[in-house]
mmCIF file of C-alpha atoms and ligand atoms in Angstrom:
data_model
loop_
_atom_site.group_PDB
_atom_site.id
_atom_site.type_symbol
_atom_site.label_atom_id
_atom_site.label_comp_id
_atom_site.label_asym_id
_atom_site.label_seq_id
_atom_site.Cartn_x
_atom_site.Cartn_y
_atom_site.Cartn_z
ATOM 1 C CA MET A 8 -3.464 2.674 -20.637
ATOM 2 C CA GLU A 9 -0.235 3.249 -18.677
ATOM 3 C CA LYS A 10 2.867 1.279 -19.552
ATOM 4 C CA VAL A 11 4.112 1.382 -15.964
ATOM 5 C CA LEU A 12 2.070 2.299 -12.943
ATOM 6 C CA ILE A 13 4.093 2.685 -9.724
ATOM 7 C CA LEU A 14 2.246 2.525 -6.426
ATOM 8 C CA GLY A 15 4.090 4.365 -3.665
ATOM 9 C CA SER A 16 6.689 7.130 -3.556
ATOM 10 C CA GLY A 17 9.333 6.014 -1.066
ATOM 11 C CA PRO A 18 12.874 5.020 -2.093
ATOM 12 C CA ALA A 19 11.615 1.880 -3.898
ATOM 13 C CA GLY A 20 8.895 3.660 -5.888
ATOM 14 C CA LEU A 21 11.031 6.657 -6.796
ATOM 15 C CA THR A 22 14.023 4.569 -7.874
ATOM 16 C CA ALA A 23 11.707 2.445 -10.023
ATOM 17 C CA ALA A 24 10.325 5.695 -11.451
ATOM 18 C CA LEU A 25 13.806 7.038 -12.219
ATOM 19 C CA TYR A 26 14.782 3.888 -14.131
ATOM 20 C CA CYS A 27 11.452 3.640 -15.977
ATOM 21 C CA ALA A 28 11.541 7.315 -16.886
ATOM 22 C CA ARG A 29 15.075 7.045 -18.246
ATOM 23 C CA ALA A 30 13.885 4.059 -20.318
ATOM 24 C CA ASN A 31 11.235 6.326 -21.876
ATOM 25 C CA LEU A 32 8.358 4.448 -20.249
ATOM 26 C CA ASN A 33 6.695 7.631 -18.985
ATOM 27 C CA PRO A 34 5.811 6.157 -15.550
ATOM 28 C CA LEU A 35 2.961 7.375 -13.398
ATOM 29 C CA VAL A 36 3.576 7.311 -9.627
ATOM 30 C CA ILE A 37 0.654 7.198 -7.211
ATOM 31 C CA ASP A 38 1.983 9.058 -4.183
ATOM 32 C CA GLY A 39 0.173 7.170 -1.429
ATOM 33 C CA LEU A 40 -0.846 8.330 2.042
ATOM 34 C CA GLU A 41 2.614 9.583 2.928
ATOM 35 C CA PRO A 42 4.362 11.015 -0.166
ATOM 36 C CA GLY A 43 8.059 10.222 0.139
ATOM 37 C CA GLY A 44 7.358 7.316 2.467
ATOM 38 C CA GLN A 45 8.751 6.560 5.890
ATOM 39 C CA LEU A 46 11.929 8.597 5.426
ATOM 40 C CA THR A 47 9.871 11.774 5.450
ATOM 41 C CA THR A 48 9.146 11.166 9.135
ATOM 42 C CA THR A 49 12.717 10.441 10.101
ATOM 43 C CA THR A 50 15.561 12.784 10.928
ATOM 44 C CA GLU A 51 19.112 12.309 9.825
ATOM 45 C CA VAL A 52 19.947 9.402 7.539
ATOM 46 C CA GLU A 53 23.572 8.412 8.070
ATOM 47 C CA ASN A 54 23.676 5.159 6.159
ATOM 48 C CA TYR A 55 22.528 6.093 2.672
ATOM 49 C CA PRO A 56 25.678 5.915 0.522
ATOM 50 C CA GLY A 57 26.820 9.117 -1.124
ATOM 51 C CA PHE A 58 26.242 11.513 1.776
ATOM 52 C CA VAL A 59 29.428 11.781 3.836
ATOM 53 C CA ASP A 60 27.821 13.954 6.504
ATOM 54 C CA GLY A 61 24.400 12.304 6.376
ATOM 55 C CA ILE A 62 21.254 13.883 4.990
ATOM 56 C CA MET A 63 17.834 14.651 6.441
ATOM 57 C CA GLY A 64 15.214 12.054 5.398
ATOM 58 C CA PRO A 65 12.753 14.540 3.860
ATOM 59 C CA GLU A 66 15.548 16.197 1.863
ATOM 60 C CA LEU A 67 16.729 12.839 0.508
ATOM 61 C CA MET A 68 13.219 12.030 -0.654
ATOM 62 C CA ASP A 69 12.800 15.441 -2.240
ATOM 63 C CA ILE A 70 16.005 14.897 -4.223
ATOM 64 C CA MET A 71 14.861 11.442 -5.373
ATOM 65 C CA ARG A 72 11.515 12.846 -6.411
ATOM 66 C CA ARG A 73 13.027 15.659 -8.450
ATOM 67 C CA GLN A 74 15.566 13.327 -10.024
ATOM 68 C CA ALA A 75 12.808 11.000 -11.269
ATOM 69 C CA GLU A 76 10.744 13.988 -12.419
ATOM 70 C CA ARG A 77 13.640 15.331 -14.472
ATOM 71 C CA PHE A 78 13.271 12.361 -16.851
ATOM 72 C CA GLY A 79 9.521 12.595 -17.192
ATOM 73 C CA THR A 80 7.998 10.825 -14.176
ATOM 74 C CA ARG A 81 4.444 11.971 -13.493
ATOM 75 C CA TYR A 82 2.939 12.042 -9.985
ATOM 76 C CA GLN A 83 -0.649 11.717 -8.920
ATOM 77 C CA PHE A 84 -1.932 12.160 -5.388
ATOM 78 C CA GLY A 85 -4.050 9.278 -4.129
ATOM 79 C CA THR A 86 -4.075 5.937 -2.375
ATOM 80 C CA VAL A 87 -4.913 2.518 -3.707
ATOM 81 C CA ALA A 88 -8.338 1.209 -2.697
ATOM 82 C CA ALA A 89 -8.450 -1.972 -4.764
ATOM 83 C CA ALA A 90 -6.626 -3.800 -7.521
ATOM 84 C CA ARG A 91 -7.716 -6.295 -10.171
ATOM 85 C CA PHE A 92 -4.753 -7.948 -11.761
ATOM 86 C CA ALA A 93 -5.138 -9.609 -15.156
ATOM 87 C CA PRO A 94 -2.054 -10.113 -17.350
ATOM 88 C CA GLY A 95 -1.988 -7.548 -20.142
ATOM 89 C CA ARG A 96 -4.462 -5.203 -18.469
ATOM 90 C CA HIS A 97 -4.138 -4.588 -14.745
ATOM 91 C CA GLU A 98 -6.585 -2.282 -13.017
ATOM 92 C CA VAL A 99 -5.957 -0.195 -9.936
ATOM 93 C CA GLU A 100 -8.739 1.699 -8.248
ATOM 94 C CA LEU A 101 -7.883 4.804 -6.216
ATOM 95 C CA ASP A 102 -9.723 6.059 -3.147
ATOM 96 C CA SER A 103 -11.135 8.865 -5.315
ATOM 97 C CA GLY A 104 -13.000 6.206 -7.325
ATOM 98 C CA GLU A 105 -10.798 6.688 -10.394
ATOM 99 C CA THR A 106 -9.631 3.469 -12.060
ATOM 100 C CA LEU A 107 -6.253 3.301 -13.778
ATOM 101 C CA GLN A 108 -5.167 0.647 -16.234
ATOM 102 C CA ALA A 109 -1.627 -0.465 -16.861
ATOM 103 C CA THR A 110 0.393 -3.145 -18.619
ATOM 104 C CA THR A 111 2.797 -3.357 -15.692
ATOM 105 C CA VAL A 112 2.381 -2.404 -12.044
ATOM 106 C CA ILE A 113 5.190 -1.916 -9.543
ATOM 107 C CA ILE A 114 3.926 -2.173 -5.988
ATOM 108 C CA ALA A 115 6.062 -0.101 -3.615
ATOM 109 C CA THR A 116 3.471 0.792 -1.011
ATOM 110 C CA GLY A 117 5.854 0.243 1.913
ATOM 111 C CA ALA A 118 4.973 -0.469 5.499
ATOM 112 C CA ARG A 119 3.440 1.388 8.427
ATOM 113 C CA ALA A 120 4.108 1.583 12.158
ATOM 114 C CA LYS A 121 2.667 -1.135 14.391
ATOM 115 C CA TYR A 122 0.841 -0.483 17.651
ATOM 116 C CA LEU A 123 0.393 -2.778 20.645
ATOM 117 C CA GLY A 124 -3.342 -3.103 20.088
ATOM 118 C CA LEU A 125 -4.377 -2.212 23.659
ATOM 119 C CA GLU A 126 -7.791 -0.573 23.877
ATOM 120 C CA SER A 127 -6.424 2.312 25.970
ATOM 121 C CA GLU A 128 -3.586 2.842 23.486
ATOM 122 C CA GLN A 129 -5.977 2.956 20.522
ATOM 123 C CA LYS A 130 -8.205 5.500 22.290
ATOM 124 C CA LEU A 131 -5.258 7.811 22.933
ATOM 125 C CA ILE A 132 -3.617 7.770 19.492
ATOM 126 C CA GLY A 133 -3.098 11.421 18.607
ATOM 127 C CA ARG A 134 -3.676 12.373 22.250
ATOM 128 C CA GLY A 135 -0.232 11.493 23.508
ATOM 129 C CA VAL A 136 0.234 8.135 21.781
ATOM 130 C CA THR A 137 2.184 8.439 18.541
ATOM 131 C CA SER A 138 4.633 6.570 16.331
ATOM 132 C CA CYS A 139 6.535 9.577 15.025
ATOM 133 C CA ALA A 140 9.074 11.370 17.195
ATOM 134 C CA THR A 141 10.025 13.699 14.371
ATOM 135 C CA CYS A 142 6.437 14.805 13.973
ATOM 136 C CA ASP A 143 5.459 15.087 17.634
ATOM 137 C CA GLY A 144 8.614 15.303 19.759
ATOM 138 C CA ALA A 145 8.532 19.065 20.078
ATOM 139 C CA PHE A 146 5.128 18.900 21.840
ATOM 140 C CA TYR A 147 6.773 17.290 24.867
ATOM 141 C CA ARG A 148 9.441 19.813 25.779
ATOM 142 C CA ASP A 149 10.708 19.061 29.329
ATOM 143 C CA GLN A 150 7.927 16.487 29.832
ATOM 144 C CA PRO A 151 8.368 12.857 30.885
ATOM 145 C CA ILE A 152 7.882 10.533 27.907
ATOM 146 C CA ALA A 153 8.363 6.859 27.060
ATOM 147 C CA VAL A 154 9.426 4.930 23.972
ATOM 148 C CA VAL A 155 8.489 1.268 23.457
ATOM 149 C CA GLY A 156 10.732 -1.060 21.428
ATOM 150 C CA GLY A 157 14.229 -2.460 21.239
ATOM 151 C CA GLY A 158 15.127 -2.073 17.557
ATOM 152 C CA ASP A 159 16.947 0.681 15.684
ATOM 153 C CA SER A 160 13.758 2.715 15.371
ATOM 154 C CA ALA A 161 13.291 2.760 19.147
ATOM 155 C CA MET A 162 16.928 3.821 19.646
ATOM 156 C CA GLU A 163 16.600 6.524 17.035
ATOM 157 C CA GLU A 164 13.352 7.841 18.492
ATOM 158 C CA ALA A 165 14.671 7.823 22.072
ATOM 159 C CA LEU A 166 17.881 9.614 21.095
ATOM 160 C CA PHE A 167 16.009 12.182 19.046
ATOM 161 C CA LEU A 168 13.574 12.863 21.895
ATOM 162 C CA THR A 169 16.417 13.733 24.279
ATOM 163 C CA ARG A 170 16.696 16.989 22.328
ATOM 164 C CA PHE A 171 13.427 18.044 23.887
ATOM 165 C CA THR A 172 13.328 16.465 27.296
ATOM 166 C CA PRO A 173 15.724 15.066 29.903
ATOM 167 C CA ASP A 174 13.173 12.414 30.941
ATOM 168 C CA VAL A 175 12.965 9.596 28.381
ATOM 169 C CA THR A 176 12.100 6.055 29.521
ATOM 170 C CA LEU A 177 12.809 3.290 27.039
ATOM 171 C CA ILE A 178 10.648 0.216 27.597
ATOM 172 C CA HIS A 179 11.743 -3.098 26.117
ATOM 173 C CA ARG A 180 10.200 -6.522 26.575
ATOM 174 C CA ARG A 181 13.523 -8.390 26.700
ATOM 175 C CA ASP A 182 16.883 -7.872 28.413
ATOM 176 C CA GLU A 183 18.839 -7.031 25.275
ATOM 177 C CA PHE A 184 18.232 -4.786 22.313
ATOM 178 C CA ARG A 185 17.669 -5.973 18.782
ATOM 179 C CA ALA A 186 19.168 -2.707 17.508
ATOM 180 C CA SER A 187 22.621 -2.362 15.950
ATOM 181 C CA LYS A 188 25.527 -2.019 18.369
ATOM 182 C CA ILE A 189 26.302 1.578 17.451
ATOM 183 C CA MET A 190 22.741 2.718 18.161
ATOM 184 C CA SER A 191 22.406 0.585 21.329
ATOM 185 C CA ASP A 192 25.666 1.994 22.681
ATOM 186 C CA ARG A 193 24.504 5.557 22.166
ATOM 187 C CA VAL A 194 21.344 4.802 24.153
ATOM 188 C CA HIS A 195 23.164 2.901 26.925
ATOM 189 C CA HIS A 196 25.467 5.837 27.526
ATOM 190 C CA HIS A 197 22.853 8.575 27.354
ATOM 191 C CA ASP A 198 22.165 10.342 30.641
ATOM 192 C CA ARG A 199 18.670 11.439 29.548
ATOM 193 C CA ILE A 200 17.465 7.878 28.813
ATOM 194 C CA LYS A 201 16.395 5.372 31.485
ATOM 195 C CA ILE A 202 15.934 1.783 30.310
ATOM 196 C CA ARG A 203 13.226 -0.532 31.667
ATOM 197 C CA TRP A 204 14.238 -4.052 30.639
ATOM 198 C CA ASN A 205 11.874 -7.061 30.543
ATOM 199 C CA THR A 206 8.926 -4.733 30.724
ATOM 200 C CA VAL A 207 5.646 -4.533 28.822
ATOM 201 C CA VAL A 208 2.917 -1.906 28.746
ATOM 202 C CA GLU A 209 -0.320 -3.265 30.164
ATOM 203 C CA GLU A 210 -2.383 -0.114 29.903
ATOM 204 C CA VAL A 211 -2.007 3.482 28.810
ATOM 205 C CA LEU A 212 -3.458 5.687 31.521
ATOM 206 C CA GLY A 213 -5.442 8.847 30.826
ATOM 207 C CA VAL A 214 -8.433 7.642 28.785
ATOM 208 C CA GLU A 215 -10.815 9.545 31.081
ATOM 209 C CA GLN A 216 -8.765 12.723 30.847
ATOM 210 C CA ASN A 217 -8.504 12.217 27.064
ATOM 211 C CA GLU A 218 -4.720 12.574 27.191
ATOM 212 C CA VAL A 219 -1.876 10.312 28.216
ATOM 213 C CA THR A 220 -1.044 10.638 31.906
ATOM 214 C CA GLY A 221 0.968 7.485 32.523
ATOM 215 C CA LEU A 222 1.545 3.800 31.925
ATOM 216 C CA LYS A 223 0.737 0.628 33.791
ATOM 217 C CA LEU A 224 3.742 -1.657 33.360
ATOM 218 C CA LYS A 225 4.574 -5.274 34.075
ATOM 219 C CA ASP A 226 7.975 -6.797 34.617
ATOM 220 C CA VAL A 227 7.734 -10.043 32.652
ATOM 221 C CA LYS A 228 10.487 -11.738 34.702
ATOM 222 C CA THR A 229 9.225 -10.944 38.222
ATOM 223 C CA GLY A 230 5.542 -10.417 37.398
ATOM 224 C CA GLU A 231 5.697 -7.135 39.313
ATOM 225 C CA HIS A 232 3.304 -4.341 38.305
ATOM 226 C CA SER A 233 4.191 -0.642 38.408
ATOM 227 C CA GLU A 234 3.051 2.727 37.120
ATOM 228 C CA ILE A 235 4.972 5.637 35.672
ATOM 229 C CA ALA A 236 3.739 9.142 34.916
ATOM 230 C CA ILE A 237 4.349 10.282 31.344
ATOM 231 C CA LYS A 238 2.831 12.744 28.884
ATOM 232 C CA GLY A 239 3.813 11.123 25.604
ATOM 233 C CA LEU A 240 4.136 7.516 24.432
ATOM 234 C CA PHE A 241 6.161 6.821 21.311
ATOM 235 C CA MET A 242 5.611 3.412 19.750
ATOM 236 C CA ALA A 243 8.595 1.962 17.878
ATOM 237 C CA ILE A 244 7.830 -1.761 17.698
ATOM 238 C CA GLY A 245 8.243 -2.324 13.999
ATOM 239 C CA HIS A 246 6.077 -2.143 10.932
ATOM 240 C CA GLU A 247 3.542 -4.037 8.863
ATOM 241 C CA PRO A 248 3.317 -4.009 5.072
ATOM 242 C CA ASN A 249 0.663 -1.969 3.256
ATOM 243 C CA THR A 250 -0.716 -4.789 1.161
ATOM 244 C CA ALA A 251 -4.405 -4.993 2.101
ATOM 245 C CA PRO A 252 -5.711 -4.030 -1.388
ATOM 246 C CA PHE A 253 -3.749 -6.899 -2.937
ATOM 247 C CA LYS A 254 -4.824 -9.678 -0.567
ATOM 248 C CA GLY A 255 -6.298 -12.669 -2.340
ATOM 249 C CA GLN A 256 -4.624 -11.741 -5.617
ATOM 250 C CA LEU A 257 -0.935 -11.941 -4.834
ATOM 251 C CA ASP A 258 0.932 -14.604 -2.904
ATOM 252 C CA MET A 259 1.937 -13.287 0.527
ATOM 253 C CA ASP A 260 3.255 -14.606 3.824
ATOM 254 C CA GLU A 261 1.055 -14.741 6.924
ATOM 255 C CA VAL A 262 1.977 -11.164 7.933
ATOM 256 C CA GLY A 263 1.149 -9.770 4.494
ATOM 257 C CA TYR A 264 4.599 -9.399 2.920
ATOM 258 C CA ILE A 265 4.337 -10.092 -0.815
ATOM 259 C CA HIS A 266 6.249 -13.126 -2.096
ATOM 260 C CA ALA A 267 8.526 -11.795 -4.800
ATOM 261 C CA ASN A 268 11.214 -13.544 -6.782
ATOM 262 C CA GLN A 269 13.621 -10.906 -8.053
ATOM 263 C CA THR A 270 10.670 -8.517 -7.579
ATOM 264 C CA ARG A 271 8.357 -10.680 -9.766
ATOM 265 C CA THR A 272 5.076 -11.593 -8.076
ATOM 266 C CA ASN A 273 2.935 -14.595 -8.999
ATOM 267 C CA VAL A 274 1.050 -12.413 -11.511
ATOM 268 C CA GLU A 275 2.688 -11.623 -14.843
ATOM 269 C CA GLY A 276 3.523 -7.921 -15.174
ATOM 270 C CA VAL A 277 3.114 -7.167 -11.456
ATOM 271 C CA TYR A 278 6.263 -6.457 -9.440
ATOM 272 C CA ALA A 279 6.898 -5.683 -5.780
ATOM 273 C CA ALA A 280 9.761 -3.573 -4.436
ATOM 274 C CA GLY A 281 10.846 -2.198 -1.083
ATOM 275 C CA ASP A 282 9.300 -2.919 2.303
ATOM 276 C CA VAL A 283 6.143 -4.571 0.906
ATOM 277 C CA GLN A 284 8.236 -7.616 0.014
ATOM 278 C CA ASP A 285 11.090 -7.367 2.496
ATOM 279 C CA ALA A 286 10.635 -8.345 6.111
ATOM 280 C CA VAL A 287 14.376 -8.759 6.615
ATOM 281 C CA TYR A 288 16.518 -5.817 5.494
ATOM 282 C CA ARG A 289 14.034 -2.907 5.297
ATOM 283 C CA GLN A 290 16.630 -0.268 4.554
ATOM 284 C CA ALA A 291 16.263 2.752 2.273
ATOM 285 C CA ILE A 292 19.161 1.517 0.157
ATOM 286 C CA THR A 293 17.789 -2.031 -0.210
ATOM 287 C CA ALA A 294 14.373 -0.578 -1.066
ATOM 288 C CA ALA A 295 15.984 1.634 -3.712
ATOM 289 C CA GLY A 296 17.906 -1.367 -5.064
ATOM 290 C CA SER A 297 14.778 -3.474 -5.402
ATOM 291 C CA GLY A 298 12.988 -0.522 -7.046
ATOM 292 C CA CYS A 299 15.701 -0.557 -9.693
ATOM 293 C CA MET A 300 15.285 -4.323 -10.139
ATOM 294 C CA ALA A 301 11.508 -3.999 -10.530
ATOM 295 C CA ALA A 302 11.942 -1.293 -13.168
ATOM 296 C CA LEU A 303 14.370 -3.433 -15.172
ATOM 297 C CA GLU A 304 12.000 -6.411 -14.912
ATOM 298 C CA ALA A 305 9.062 -4.300 -16.091
ATOM 299 C CA GLU A 306 11.110 -2.897 -18.945
ATOM 300 C CA ARG A 307 12.090 -6.397 -20.127
ATOM 301 C CA TYR A 308 8.507 -7.625 -19.850
ATOM 302 C CA LEU A 309 7.217 -4.707 -21.917
ATOM 303 C CA GLU A 310 9.865 -5.433 -24.534
ATOM 304 C CA THR A 311 8.773 -9.062 -24.834
ATOM 305 C CA LYS A 312 5.169 -7.891 -25.276
ATOM 306 C CA GLY A 313 6.231 -5.335 -27.864
ATOM 307 C CA ALA A 314 4.590 -2.637 -25.731
HETATM 308 P P1 LIG B 410 12.474 -4.081 14.490
HETATM 309 O O1 LIG B 410 13.941 -4.161 14.193
HETATM 310 O O2 LIG B 410 11.582 -5.154 13.993
HETATM 311 O O3 LIG B 410 12.324 -3.940 16.063
HETATM 312 C C1 LIG B 410 11.072 -3.934 16.674
HETATM 313 C C2 LIG B 410 11.283 -3.917 18.177
HETATM 314 O O4 LIG B 410 10.007 -3.806 18.796
HETATM 315 C C3 LIG B 410 11.953 -5.179 18.699
HETATM 316 O O5 LIG B 410 12.877 -4.855 19.698
HETATM 317 C C4 LIG B 410 10.778 -5.967 19.267
HETATM 318 O O6 LIG B 410 11.114 -6.726 20.389
HETATM 319 C C5 LIG B 410 9.819 -4.884 19.703
HETATM 320 N N1 LIG B 410 8.419 -5.335 19.606
HETATM 321 C C6 LIG B 410 7.777 -5.860 18.531
HETATM 322 N N2 LIG B 410 6.500 -6.126 18.827
HETATM 323 C C7 LIG B 410 6.323 -5.782 20.112
HETATM 324 C C8 LIG B 410 5.225 -5.835 21.006
HETATM 325 N N3 LIG B 410 4.018 -6.284 20.612
HETATM 326 N N4 LIG B 410 5.407 -5.414 22.263
HETATM 327 C C9 LIG B 410 6.617 -4.935 22.684
HETATM 328 N N5 LIG B 410 7.699 -4.850 21.892
HETATM 329 C C10 LIG B 410 7.549 -5.273 20.626
HETATM 330 O O7 LIG B 410 11.840 -2.728 13.906
HETATM 331 P P2 LIG B 410 12.485 -1.277 13.742
HETATM 332 O O8 LIG B 410 13.238 -0.869 14.923
HETATM 333 O O9 LIG B 410 11.351 -0.434 13.254
HETATM 334 O O10 LIG B 410 13.521 -1.452 12.553
HETATM 335 C C11 LIG B 410 13.106 -1.975 11.291
HETATM 336 C C12 LIG B 410 14.293 -2.041 10.325
HETATM 337 O O11 LIG B 410 14.713 -0.722 10.007
HETATM 338 C C13 LIG B 410 15.494 -2.755 10.915
HETATM 339 O O12 LIG B 410 16.124 -3.479 9.908
HETATM 340 C C14 LIG B 410 16.380 -1.622 11.392
HETATM 341 O O13 LIG B 410 17.754 -1.969 11.394
HETATM 342 C C15 LIG B 410 16.068 -0.561 10.335
HETATM 343 N N6 LIG B 410 16.304 0.802 10.890
HETATM 344 C C16 LIG B 410 17.561 1.316 10.776
HETATM 345 C C17 LIG B 410 17.836 2.567 11.294
HETATM 346 C C18 LIG B 410 19.219 3.119 11.166
HETATM 347 O O14 LIG B 410 20.113 2.392 10.797
HETATM 348 N N7 LIG B 410 19.446 4.372 11.469
HETATM 349 C C19 LIG B 410 16.838 3.293 11.936
HETATM 350 C C20 LIG B 410 15.558 2.735 12.062
HETATM 351 C C21 LIG B 410 15.316 1.479 11.538
HETATM 352 P P3 LIG B 410 12.048 -8.018 20.271
HETATM 353 O O15 LIG B 410 13.429 -7.480 20.091
HETATM 354 O O16 LIG B 410 11.841 -8.700 21.578
HETATM 355 O O17 LIG B 410 11.543 -8.794 19.108
#
């Protein structure tokens, strides 16, 4: 039986692993679908303290991983299929069928990109519809593309995509951005980005051709419909937490974010850290901070149990 089982390997999971490993708890980290988490699909991270000139997301995660490994963290590839929590002996089943048992579990499974849910959009995912500019931007060199969203992710994606093409249309459903001022300003002043305010995507065109050819848009203020020709559609409309395997066992809000009080869930010995329990801040540094808190909570719990 594991003393500490950590689910997820983003900043929350790896910081929890670092603290647990340094406390001689020999943690096991289950990597998850995307080892390293969301930062592995981002470019430059400018707001993680300690890096004056910024650092590339994948490099930051590689450093965190090696740092936790240095003190004895073990890693296992796999994703969580199901969990059965019972104080003293929690069970986590992986997609391989293997079942792991642990006295404490730290859930740091993060969040994933949201899509609009349009039928045409769903049919064209991977055929021009994507949520990762870093992964797919280079496929659209000198092609017209569009980004949907008004938050920091949308700004970041749009700015990054200007490296490849001079024709980026940013589509936002309101008339002001949610993004931070510094990011919004960069987008406002960029000559390769056109902004379509008060606009929603009604349909992604190209289902018959099996590749994105354009968008049917609607101006929500005037009700006017229009079409634009594009080759790539980058969704940046936020995220949803990866908590499906824990539904029914842990208290959550209506979206699926786990209710955690100083990382403690409603089940003894089960902790939540990072984006799975944070719908508000969702930063790498806050995720790392809550990973540290979860590790300290788990350590204290194990002490009280004499484990
Ligand atoms: P977000 O801040 O939640 O923004 C999501 C955006 O998508 C909003 O503008 C929202 O519109 C729009 N949206 C949501 N659902 C939609 C729908 N169904 N149709 C059309 N538009 C929709 O998410 P995010 O941009 O992914 O950022 C998440 C967190 O990460 C934030 O805290 C952000 O600051 C942080 N982040 C920081 C950086 C950085 O500092 N470099 C980079 C990326 C992300 P409304 O505005 O109308 O709600």
